[in-house]
Tab-separated table of C-alpha atoms and ligand atoms in Angstrom:
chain	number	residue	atom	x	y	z
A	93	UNK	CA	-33.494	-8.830	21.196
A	94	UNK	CA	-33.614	-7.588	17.566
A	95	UNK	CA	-30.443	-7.031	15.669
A	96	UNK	CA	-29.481	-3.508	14.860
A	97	UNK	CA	-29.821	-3.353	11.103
A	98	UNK	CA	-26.680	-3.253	9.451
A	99	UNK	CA	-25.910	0.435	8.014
A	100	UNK	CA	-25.449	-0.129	3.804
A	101	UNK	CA	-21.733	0.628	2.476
A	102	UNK	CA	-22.398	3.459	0.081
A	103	UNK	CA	-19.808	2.391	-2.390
A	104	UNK	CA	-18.665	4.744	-5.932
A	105	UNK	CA	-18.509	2.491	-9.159
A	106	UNK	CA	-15.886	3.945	-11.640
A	107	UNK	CA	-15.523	1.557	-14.444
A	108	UNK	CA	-13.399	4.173	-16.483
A	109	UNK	CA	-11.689	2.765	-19.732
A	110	UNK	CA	-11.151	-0.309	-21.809
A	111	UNK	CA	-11.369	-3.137	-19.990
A	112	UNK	CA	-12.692	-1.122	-16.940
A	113	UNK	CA	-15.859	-1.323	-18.675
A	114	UNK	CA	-16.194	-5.220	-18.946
A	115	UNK	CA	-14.527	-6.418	-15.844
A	116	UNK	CA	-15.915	-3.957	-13.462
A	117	UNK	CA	-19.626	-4.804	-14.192
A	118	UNK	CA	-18.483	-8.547	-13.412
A	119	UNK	CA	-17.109	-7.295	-10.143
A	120	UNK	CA	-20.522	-5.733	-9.509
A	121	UNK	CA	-23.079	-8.702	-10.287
A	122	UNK	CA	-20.560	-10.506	-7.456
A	123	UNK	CA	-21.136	-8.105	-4.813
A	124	UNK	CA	-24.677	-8.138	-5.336
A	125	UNK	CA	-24.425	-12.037	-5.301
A	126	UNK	CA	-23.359	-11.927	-1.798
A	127	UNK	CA	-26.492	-10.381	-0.743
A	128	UNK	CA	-24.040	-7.523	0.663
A	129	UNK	CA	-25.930	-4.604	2.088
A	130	UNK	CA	-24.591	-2.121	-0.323
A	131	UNK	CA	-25.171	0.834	-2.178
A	132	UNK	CA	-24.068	1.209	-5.423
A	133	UNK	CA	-23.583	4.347	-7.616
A	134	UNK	CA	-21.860	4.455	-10.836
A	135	UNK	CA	-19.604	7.434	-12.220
A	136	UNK	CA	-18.884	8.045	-15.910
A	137	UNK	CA	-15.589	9.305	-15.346
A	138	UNK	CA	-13.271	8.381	-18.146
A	139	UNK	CA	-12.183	8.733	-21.936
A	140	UNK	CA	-15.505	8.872	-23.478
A	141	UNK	CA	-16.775	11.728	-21.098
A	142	UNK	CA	-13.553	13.428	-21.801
A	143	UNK	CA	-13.391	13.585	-25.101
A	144	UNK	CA	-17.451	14.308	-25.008
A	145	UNK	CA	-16.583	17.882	-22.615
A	146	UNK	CA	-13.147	17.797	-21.665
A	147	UNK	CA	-14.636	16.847	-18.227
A	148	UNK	CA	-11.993	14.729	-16.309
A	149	UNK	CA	-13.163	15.345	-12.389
A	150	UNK	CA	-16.313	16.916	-12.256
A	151	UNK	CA	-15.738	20.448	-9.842
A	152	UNK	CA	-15.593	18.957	-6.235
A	153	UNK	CA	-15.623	15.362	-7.314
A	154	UNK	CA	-12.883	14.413	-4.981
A	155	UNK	CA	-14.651	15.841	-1.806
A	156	UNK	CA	-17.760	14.381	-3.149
A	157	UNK	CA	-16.626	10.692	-3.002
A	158	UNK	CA	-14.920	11.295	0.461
A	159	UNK	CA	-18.280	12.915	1.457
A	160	UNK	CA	-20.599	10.572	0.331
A	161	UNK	CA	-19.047	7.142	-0.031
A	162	UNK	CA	-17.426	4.441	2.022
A	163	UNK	CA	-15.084	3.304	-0.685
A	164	UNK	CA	-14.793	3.528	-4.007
A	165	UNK	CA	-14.663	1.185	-7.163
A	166	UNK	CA	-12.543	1.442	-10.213
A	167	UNK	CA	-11.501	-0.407	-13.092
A	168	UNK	CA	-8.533	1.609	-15.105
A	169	UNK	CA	-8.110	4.542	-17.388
A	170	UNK	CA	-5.904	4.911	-20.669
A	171	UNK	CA	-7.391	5.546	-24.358
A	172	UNK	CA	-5.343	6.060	-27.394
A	173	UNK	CA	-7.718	8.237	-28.298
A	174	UNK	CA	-6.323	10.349	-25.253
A	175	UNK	CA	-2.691	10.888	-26.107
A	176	UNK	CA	-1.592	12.773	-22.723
A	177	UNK	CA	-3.497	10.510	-20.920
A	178	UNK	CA	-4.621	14.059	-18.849
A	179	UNK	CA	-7.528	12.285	-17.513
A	180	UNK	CA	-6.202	8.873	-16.313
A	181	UNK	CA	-3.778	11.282	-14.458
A	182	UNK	CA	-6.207	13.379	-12.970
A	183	UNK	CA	-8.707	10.891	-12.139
A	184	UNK	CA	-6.471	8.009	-11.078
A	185	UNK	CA	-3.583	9.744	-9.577
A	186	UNK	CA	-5.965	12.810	-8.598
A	187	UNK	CA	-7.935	10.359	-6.081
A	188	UNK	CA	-4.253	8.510	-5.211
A	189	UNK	CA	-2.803	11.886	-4.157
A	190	UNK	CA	-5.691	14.787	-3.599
A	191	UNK	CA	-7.507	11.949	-1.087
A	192	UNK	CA	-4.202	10.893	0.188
A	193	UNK	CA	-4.840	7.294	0.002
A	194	UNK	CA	-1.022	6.995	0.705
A	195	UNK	CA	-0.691	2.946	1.024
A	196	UNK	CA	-1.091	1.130	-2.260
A	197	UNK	CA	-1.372	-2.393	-0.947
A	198	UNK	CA	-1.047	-5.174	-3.795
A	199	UNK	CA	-1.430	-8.643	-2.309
A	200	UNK	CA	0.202	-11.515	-4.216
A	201	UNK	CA	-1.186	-15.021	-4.004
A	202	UNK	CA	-0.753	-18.083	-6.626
A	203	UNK	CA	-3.903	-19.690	-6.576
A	204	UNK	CA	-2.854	-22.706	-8.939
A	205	UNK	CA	0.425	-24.159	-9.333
A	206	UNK	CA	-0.264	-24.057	-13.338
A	207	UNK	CA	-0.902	-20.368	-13.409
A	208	UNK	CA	3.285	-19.982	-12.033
A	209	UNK	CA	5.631	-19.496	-14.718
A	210	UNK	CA	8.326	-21.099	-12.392
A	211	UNK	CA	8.813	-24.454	-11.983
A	212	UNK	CA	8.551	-26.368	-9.315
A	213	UNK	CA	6.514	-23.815	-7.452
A	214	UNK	CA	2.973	-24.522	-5.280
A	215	UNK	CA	0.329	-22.386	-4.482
A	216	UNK	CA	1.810	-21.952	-0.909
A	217	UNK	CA	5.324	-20.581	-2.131
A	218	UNK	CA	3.694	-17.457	-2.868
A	219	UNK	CA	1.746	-15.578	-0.368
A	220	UNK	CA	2.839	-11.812	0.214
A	221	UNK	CA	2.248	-8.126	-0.417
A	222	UNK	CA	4.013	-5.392	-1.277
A	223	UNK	CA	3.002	-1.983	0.067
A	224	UNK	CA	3.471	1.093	-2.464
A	225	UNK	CA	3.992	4.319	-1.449
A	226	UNK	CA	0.897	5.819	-3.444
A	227	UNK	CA	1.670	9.972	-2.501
A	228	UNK	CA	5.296	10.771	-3.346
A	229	UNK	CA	8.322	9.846	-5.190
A	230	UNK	CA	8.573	10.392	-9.050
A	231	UNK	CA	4.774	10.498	-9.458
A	232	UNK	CA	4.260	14.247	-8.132
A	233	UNK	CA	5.350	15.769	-11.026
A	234	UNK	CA	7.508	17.722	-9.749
A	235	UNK	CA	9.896	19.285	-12.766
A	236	UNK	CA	10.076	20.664	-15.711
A	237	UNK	CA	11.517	20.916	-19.021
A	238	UNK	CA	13.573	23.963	-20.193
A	239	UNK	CA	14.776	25.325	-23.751
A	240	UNK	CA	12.012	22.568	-25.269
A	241	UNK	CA	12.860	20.812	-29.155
A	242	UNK	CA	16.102	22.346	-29.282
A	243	UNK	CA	19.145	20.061	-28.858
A	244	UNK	CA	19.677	22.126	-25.749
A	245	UNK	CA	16.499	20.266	-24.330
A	246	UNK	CA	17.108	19.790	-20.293
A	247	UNK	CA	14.051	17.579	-18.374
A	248	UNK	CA	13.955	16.976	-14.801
A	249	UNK	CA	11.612	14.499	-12.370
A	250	UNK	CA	12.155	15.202	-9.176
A	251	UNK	CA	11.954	12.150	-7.047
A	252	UNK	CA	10.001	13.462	-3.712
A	253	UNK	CA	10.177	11.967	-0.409
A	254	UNK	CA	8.932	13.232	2.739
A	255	UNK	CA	10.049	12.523	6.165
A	256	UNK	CA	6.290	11.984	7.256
A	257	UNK	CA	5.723	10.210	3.851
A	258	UNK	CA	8.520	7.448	4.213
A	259	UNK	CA	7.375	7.277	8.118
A	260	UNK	CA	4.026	6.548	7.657
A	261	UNK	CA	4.231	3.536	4.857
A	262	UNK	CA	6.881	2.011	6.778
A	263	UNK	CA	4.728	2.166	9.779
A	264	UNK	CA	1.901	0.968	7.784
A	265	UNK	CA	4.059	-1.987	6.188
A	266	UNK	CA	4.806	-3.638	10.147
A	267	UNK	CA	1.087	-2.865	10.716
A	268	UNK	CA	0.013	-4.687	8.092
A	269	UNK	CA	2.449	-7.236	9.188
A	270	UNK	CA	1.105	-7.764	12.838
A	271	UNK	CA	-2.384	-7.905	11.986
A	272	UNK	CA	-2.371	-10.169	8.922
A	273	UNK	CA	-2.051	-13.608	7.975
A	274	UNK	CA	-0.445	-15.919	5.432
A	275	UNK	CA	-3.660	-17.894	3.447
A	276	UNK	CA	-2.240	-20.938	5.510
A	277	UNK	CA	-3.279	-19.223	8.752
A	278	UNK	CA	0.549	-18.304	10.015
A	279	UNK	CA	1.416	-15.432	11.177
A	280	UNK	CA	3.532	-13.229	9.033
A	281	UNK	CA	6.554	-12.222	9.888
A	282	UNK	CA	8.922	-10.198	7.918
A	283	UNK	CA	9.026	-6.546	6.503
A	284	UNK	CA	11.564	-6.059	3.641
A	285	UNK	CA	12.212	-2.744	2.260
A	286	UNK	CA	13.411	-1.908	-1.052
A	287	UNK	CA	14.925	0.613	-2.523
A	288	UNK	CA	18.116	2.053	-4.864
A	289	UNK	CA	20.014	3.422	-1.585
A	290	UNK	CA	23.616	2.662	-3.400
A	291	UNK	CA	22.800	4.797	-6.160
A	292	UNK	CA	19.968	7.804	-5.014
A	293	UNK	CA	21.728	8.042	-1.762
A	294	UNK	CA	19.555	11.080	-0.401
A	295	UNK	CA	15.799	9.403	-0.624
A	296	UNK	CA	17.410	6.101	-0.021
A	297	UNK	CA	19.361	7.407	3.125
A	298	UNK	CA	15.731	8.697	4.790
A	299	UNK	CA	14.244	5.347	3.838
A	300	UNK	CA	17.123	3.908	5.086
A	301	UNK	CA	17.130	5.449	8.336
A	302	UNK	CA	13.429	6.028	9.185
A	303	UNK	CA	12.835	2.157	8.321
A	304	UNK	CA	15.825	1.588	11.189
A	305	UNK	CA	13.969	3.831	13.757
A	306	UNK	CA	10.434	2.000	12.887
A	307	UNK	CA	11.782	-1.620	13.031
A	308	UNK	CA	12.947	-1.146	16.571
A	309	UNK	CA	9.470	-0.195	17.692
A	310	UNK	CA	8.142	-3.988	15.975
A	311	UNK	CA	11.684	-6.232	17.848
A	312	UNK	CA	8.931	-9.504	17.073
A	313	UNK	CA	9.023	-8.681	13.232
A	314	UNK	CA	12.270	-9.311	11.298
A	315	UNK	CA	13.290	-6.410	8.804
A	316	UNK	CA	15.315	-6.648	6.257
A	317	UNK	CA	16.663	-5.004	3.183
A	318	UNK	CA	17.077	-5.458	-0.731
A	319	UNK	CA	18.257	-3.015	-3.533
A	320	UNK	CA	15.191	-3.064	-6.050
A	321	UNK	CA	17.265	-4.639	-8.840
A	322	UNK	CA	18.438	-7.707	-6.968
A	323	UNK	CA	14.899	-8.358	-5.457
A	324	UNK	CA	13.296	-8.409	-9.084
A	325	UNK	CA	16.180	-11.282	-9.586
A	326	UNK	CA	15.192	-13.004	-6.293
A	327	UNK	CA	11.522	-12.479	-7.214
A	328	UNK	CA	11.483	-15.016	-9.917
A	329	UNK	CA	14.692	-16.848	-8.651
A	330	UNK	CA	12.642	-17.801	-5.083
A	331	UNK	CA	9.402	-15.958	-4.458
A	332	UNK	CA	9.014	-17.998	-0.929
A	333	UNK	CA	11.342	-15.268	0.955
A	334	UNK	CA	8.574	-12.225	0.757
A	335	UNK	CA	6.487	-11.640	3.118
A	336	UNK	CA	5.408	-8.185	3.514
A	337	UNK	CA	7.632	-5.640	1.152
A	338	UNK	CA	7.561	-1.676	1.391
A	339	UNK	CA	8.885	0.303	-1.140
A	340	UNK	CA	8.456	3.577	-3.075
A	341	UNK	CA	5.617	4.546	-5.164
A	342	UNK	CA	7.990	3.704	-9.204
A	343	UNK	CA	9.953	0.525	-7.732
A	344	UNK	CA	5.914	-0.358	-6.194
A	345	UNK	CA	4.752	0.324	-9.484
A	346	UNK	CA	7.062	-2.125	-11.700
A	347	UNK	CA	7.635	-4.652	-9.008
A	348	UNK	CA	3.466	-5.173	-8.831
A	349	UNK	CA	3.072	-6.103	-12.242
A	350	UNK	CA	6.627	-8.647	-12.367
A	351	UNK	CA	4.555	-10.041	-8.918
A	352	UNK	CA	1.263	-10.140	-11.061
A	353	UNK	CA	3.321	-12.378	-13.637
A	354	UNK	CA	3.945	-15.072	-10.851
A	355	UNK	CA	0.127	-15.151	-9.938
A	356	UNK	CA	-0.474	-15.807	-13.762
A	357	UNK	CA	-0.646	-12.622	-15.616
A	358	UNK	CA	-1.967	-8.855	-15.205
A	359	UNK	CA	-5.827	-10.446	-14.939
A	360	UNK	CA	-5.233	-12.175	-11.645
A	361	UNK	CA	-3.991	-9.205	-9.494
A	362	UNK	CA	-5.792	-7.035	-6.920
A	363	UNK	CA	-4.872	-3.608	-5.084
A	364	UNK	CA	-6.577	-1.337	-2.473
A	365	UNK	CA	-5.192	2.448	-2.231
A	366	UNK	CA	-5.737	2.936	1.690
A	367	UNK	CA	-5.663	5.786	3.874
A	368	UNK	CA	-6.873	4.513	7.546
A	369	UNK	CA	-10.461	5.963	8.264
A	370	UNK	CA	-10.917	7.574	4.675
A	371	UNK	CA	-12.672	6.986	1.794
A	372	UNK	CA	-10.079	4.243	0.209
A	373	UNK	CA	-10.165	3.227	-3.957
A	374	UNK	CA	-9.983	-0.453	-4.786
A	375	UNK	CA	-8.820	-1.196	-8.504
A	376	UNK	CA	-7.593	-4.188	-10.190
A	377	UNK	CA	-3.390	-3.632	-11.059
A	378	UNK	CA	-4.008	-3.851	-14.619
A	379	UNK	CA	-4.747	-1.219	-17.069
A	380	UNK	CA	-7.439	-0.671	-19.887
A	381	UNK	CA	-5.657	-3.255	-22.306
A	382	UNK	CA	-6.867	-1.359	-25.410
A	383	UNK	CA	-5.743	-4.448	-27.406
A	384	UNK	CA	-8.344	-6.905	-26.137
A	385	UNK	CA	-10.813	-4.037	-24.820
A	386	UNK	CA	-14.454	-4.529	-26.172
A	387	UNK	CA	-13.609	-8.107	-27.009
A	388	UNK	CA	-15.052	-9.892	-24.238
A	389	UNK	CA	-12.017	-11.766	-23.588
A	390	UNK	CA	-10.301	-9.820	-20.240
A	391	UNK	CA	-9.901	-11.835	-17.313
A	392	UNK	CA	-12.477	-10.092	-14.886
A	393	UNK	CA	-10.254	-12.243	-11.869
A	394	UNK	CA	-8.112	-9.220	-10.704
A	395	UNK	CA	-11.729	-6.928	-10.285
A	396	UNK	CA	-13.747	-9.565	-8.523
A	397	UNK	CA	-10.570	-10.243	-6.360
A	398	UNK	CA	-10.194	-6.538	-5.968
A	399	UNK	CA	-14.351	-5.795	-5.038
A	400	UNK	CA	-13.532	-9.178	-2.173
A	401	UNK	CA	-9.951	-6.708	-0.653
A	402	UNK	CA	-13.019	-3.854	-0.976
A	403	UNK	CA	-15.802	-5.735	0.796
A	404	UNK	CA	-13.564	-7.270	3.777
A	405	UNK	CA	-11.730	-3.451	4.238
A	406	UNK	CA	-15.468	-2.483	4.705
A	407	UNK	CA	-15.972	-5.144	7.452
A	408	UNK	CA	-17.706	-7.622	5.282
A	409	UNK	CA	-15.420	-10.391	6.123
A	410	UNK	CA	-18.061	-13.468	4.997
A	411	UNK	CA	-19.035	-11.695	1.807
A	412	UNK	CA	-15.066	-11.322	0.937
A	413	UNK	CA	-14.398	-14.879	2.120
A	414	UNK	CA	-17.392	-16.274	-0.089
A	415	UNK	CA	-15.765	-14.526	-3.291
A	416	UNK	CA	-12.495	-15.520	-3.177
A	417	UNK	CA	-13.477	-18.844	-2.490
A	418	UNK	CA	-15.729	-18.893	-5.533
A	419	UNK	CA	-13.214	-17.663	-7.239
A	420	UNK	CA	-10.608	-20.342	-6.159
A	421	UNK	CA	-12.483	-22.784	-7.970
A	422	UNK	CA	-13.506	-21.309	-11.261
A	423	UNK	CA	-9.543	-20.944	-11.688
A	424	UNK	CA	-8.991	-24.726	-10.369
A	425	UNK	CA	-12.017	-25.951	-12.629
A	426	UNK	CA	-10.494	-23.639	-15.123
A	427	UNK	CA	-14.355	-21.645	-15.172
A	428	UNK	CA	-11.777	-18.832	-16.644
A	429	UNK	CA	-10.937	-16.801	-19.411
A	430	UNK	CA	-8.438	-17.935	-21.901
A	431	UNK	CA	-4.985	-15.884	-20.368
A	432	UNK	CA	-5.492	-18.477	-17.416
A	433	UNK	CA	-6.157	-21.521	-19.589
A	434	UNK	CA	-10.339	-21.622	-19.837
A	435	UNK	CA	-12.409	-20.804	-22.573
A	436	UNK	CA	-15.182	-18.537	-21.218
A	437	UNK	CA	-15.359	-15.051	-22.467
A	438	UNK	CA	-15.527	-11.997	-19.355
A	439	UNK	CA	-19.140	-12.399	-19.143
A	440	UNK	CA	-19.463	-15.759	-18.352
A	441	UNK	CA	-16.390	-16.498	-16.343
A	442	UNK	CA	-17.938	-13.397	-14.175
A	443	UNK	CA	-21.513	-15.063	-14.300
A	444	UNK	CA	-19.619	-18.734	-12.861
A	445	UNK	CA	-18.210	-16.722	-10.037
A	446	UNK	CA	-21.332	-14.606	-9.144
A	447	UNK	CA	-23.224	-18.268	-9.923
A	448	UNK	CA	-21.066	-19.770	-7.216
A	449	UNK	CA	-21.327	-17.136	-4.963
A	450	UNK	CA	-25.080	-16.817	-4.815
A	451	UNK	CA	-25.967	-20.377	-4.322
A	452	UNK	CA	-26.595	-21.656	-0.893
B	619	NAD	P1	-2.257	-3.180	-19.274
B	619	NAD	O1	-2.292	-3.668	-17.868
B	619	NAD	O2	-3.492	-2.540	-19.765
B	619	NAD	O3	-1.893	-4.412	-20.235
B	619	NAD	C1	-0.654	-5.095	-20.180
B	619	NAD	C2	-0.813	-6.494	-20.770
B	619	NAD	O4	-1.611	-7.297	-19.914
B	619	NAD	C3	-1.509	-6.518	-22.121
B	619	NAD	O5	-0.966	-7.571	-22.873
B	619	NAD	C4	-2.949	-6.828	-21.765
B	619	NAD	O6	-3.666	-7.435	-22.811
B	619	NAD	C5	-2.774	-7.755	-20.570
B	619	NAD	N1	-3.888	-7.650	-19.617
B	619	NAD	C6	-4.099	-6.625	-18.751
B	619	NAD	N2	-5.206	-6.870	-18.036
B	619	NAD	C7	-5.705	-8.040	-18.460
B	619	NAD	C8	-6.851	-8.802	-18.115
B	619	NAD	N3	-7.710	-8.405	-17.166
B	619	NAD	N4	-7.068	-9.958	-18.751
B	619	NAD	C9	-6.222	-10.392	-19.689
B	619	NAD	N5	-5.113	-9.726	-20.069
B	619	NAD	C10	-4.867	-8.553	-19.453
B	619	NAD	O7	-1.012	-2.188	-19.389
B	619	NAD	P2	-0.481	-1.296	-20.615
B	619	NAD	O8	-0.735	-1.986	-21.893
B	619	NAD	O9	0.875	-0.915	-20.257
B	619	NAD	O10	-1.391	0.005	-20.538
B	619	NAD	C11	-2.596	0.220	-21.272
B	619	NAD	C12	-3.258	1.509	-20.768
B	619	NAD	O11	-3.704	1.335	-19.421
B	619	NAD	C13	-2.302	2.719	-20.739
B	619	NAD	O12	-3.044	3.857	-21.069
B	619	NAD	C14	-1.859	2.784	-19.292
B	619	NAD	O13	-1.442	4.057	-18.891
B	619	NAD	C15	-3.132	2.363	-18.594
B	619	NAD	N6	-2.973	1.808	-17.248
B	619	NAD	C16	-3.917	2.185	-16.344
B	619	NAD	C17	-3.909	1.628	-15.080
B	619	NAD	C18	-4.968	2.038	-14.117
B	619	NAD	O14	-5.872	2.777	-14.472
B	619	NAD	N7	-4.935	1.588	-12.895
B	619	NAD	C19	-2.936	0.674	-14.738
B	619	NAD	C20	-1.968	0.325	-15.696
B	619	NAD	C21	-2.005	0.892	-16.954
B	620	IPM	C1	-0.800	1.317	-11.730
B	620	IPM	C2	-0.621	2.070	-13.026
B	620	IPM	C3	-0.497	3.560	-12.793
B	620	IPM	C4	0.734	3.776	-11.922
B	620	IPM	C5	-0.428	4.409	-14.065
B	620	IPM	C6	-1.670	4.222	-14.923
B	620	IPM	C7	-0.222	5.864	-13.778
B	620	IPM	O1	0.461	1.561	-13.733
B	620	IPM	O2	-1.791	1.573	-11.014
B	620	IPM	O3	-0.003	0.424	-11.433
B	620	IPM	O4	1.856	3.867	-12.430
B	620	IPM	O5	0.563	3.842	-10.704
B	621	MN	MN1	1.321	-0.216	-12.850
């Protein structure tokens, strides 16, 4: 009997800004490494095409890529040259919210004890992921600003949080819990929630009381509860206590990149924004970095890692497996760009990884 031949991942390459530009076409050249049966189609959205004509999304862009593509592909958006940052807000956050990819999951793994800023910490110690609410909270924009430039000035930003909203991350978060395991192969085992419930007592009350109602329905999983700012202290104080944390889509946001600085910096650190049986958007955590944009010098680690989180949520466990254990190495053999202690440039610490990845 003859195989059924596997049906090719239409996939939506969005390099956008900056750095976007350089680590995303590493990303690529590892995919295609793999020998994965995909289809690739790249997307100009971004700065340049903005400021070219005022284009941000293209009319019907979002039900385009939910039409037409399996997942989607995207490196980060921000341009001094664009000053509102209009576009990274209705590309990025546009996809985030108008194709309600609702859970922003951000794995955390230390692949080399010397890429820890703590001491006395191994590779082991830190293995968890926080899930983001990616739909709600402050990020909707909701408010206003009255009686603007006069020392009257009022601004508000409302923070938004639906029942079905909280409900449905929180569900997500033990979800994720049952059906994923630690790097080591053990089972994981706790869901910790965090939010400001002392102080923003109405959205922390529903989170408070819809993450009660949810636990009970997972009695194997242990749930638990920190206030955001004493987690960012236990963070660094003792990283081995996460397992799985759920949060809101700000405290998601700022405790990501403090998580990204015990995996070695911005460069290392992957995220997939996820809505179950949709199109979902896979981007590295860091931004466009105009500093060191155009340089050659980015650590293309967090996209490769990001394009592995894309390939395995597509079912393309071996191809995923293959890259991050290629890109284990280059960081242990130090095949890497300077921020993680090599001396390649992008380019080349992409080519070791694709290199690694395609022999056999
Ligand atoms: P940033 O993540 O771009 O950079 C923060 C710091 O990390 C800088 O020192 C930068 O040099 C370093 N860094 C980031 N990625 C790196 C990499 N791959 N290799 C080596 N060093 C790396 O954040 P920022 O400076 O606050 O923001 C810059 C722009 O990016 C802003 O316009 C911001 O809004 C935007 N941004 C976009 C996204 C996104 O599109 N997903 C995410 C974050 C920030
Ligand atoms: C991220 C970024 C975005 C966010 C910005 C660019 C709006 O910081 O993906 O972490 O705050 O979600
Ligand atoms: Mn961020």
């Amino acid at each position: 009997m003859t195989e059924p031949a596997p049906s090719k991942k239409r996939i939506a390459v969005i390099p956008g800004d900056g750095i976007g530009k350089e680590v995303i076409p590493q990303a690529v050249n590892v995919i295609q490494a793999t020998g994965a049966t995909v289809e690739l189609t790249e997307f100009d959205w971004g700065a340049d095409r903005y400021l070219r004509d005022r284009t941000t999304v293209p009319a019907d862009g979002f039900a385009m890529l939910g039409r037409d593509f399996d997942a989607i592909l995207v490196g980060a958006f921000g341009d001094p040259r664009v000053p509102t940052n209009i576009h990274a807000k209705q590309i990025l956050l546009g996809m985030r919210f108008q194709m309600d990819l609702y859970a922003n999951v951000r794995p955390v793994r230390l692949l080399d004890a010397a890429l820890c800023p703590l001491k006395g910490i191994e590779p082991k110690d830190i293995d968890f992921v926080v899930i983001r609410e990616n739909t709600e909270g402050v990020y909707t924009d909701a408010g206003g600003v009255f009686k603007q430039g006069t020392p009257d000035e009022i601004a508000t930003q409302e923070d938004i949080n639906t029942r079905k909203g909280v409900e449905r991350i929180i569900r997500y978060a033990f979800e994720y819990c049952e059906r994923h395991k630690k790097l080591d192969g053990s089972p994981r085992k706790q869901v910790l929630m965090c939010d400001k419930s002392n102080a923003m007592t109405h959205a922390g009350g529903l989170w408070q009381r819809v993450f009660k109602e949810v636990s009970r329905e997972y009695p194997q999983i242990m749930a638990q509860h920190m206030y955001v700012d004493a987690l960012c202290m236990q963070m660094v104080r003792d990283p081995r206590q996460f397992d799985v944390i759920v949060t809101n889509n700000m405290f998601g946001d700022i405790i990501t990149d403090l998580a990204a600085g015990l995996q070695g910096g911005l460069g290392m650190a992957a995220s997939g924004n996820i809505h179950p049986g949709k199109t979902s958007m896979f981007e590295p955590v860091h931004g466009s970095a105009p500093p060191i944009a155009g340089k050659n010098v980015a650590n293309p680690v967090g996209a490769i890692l990001t394009a592995a989180m894309m390939l395995g949520h597509l079912g393309m466990t071996r191809e995923a497996e293959k890259i991050e254990a290629a890109v284990l190495e280059a960081v242990r053999q130090k095949k890497a760009t300077q921020d993680i202690g090599g001396s390649l440039g992008t380019r080349e610490a992409g080519e070791w990884v694709a290199n690694f990845v395609g022999r056999e």
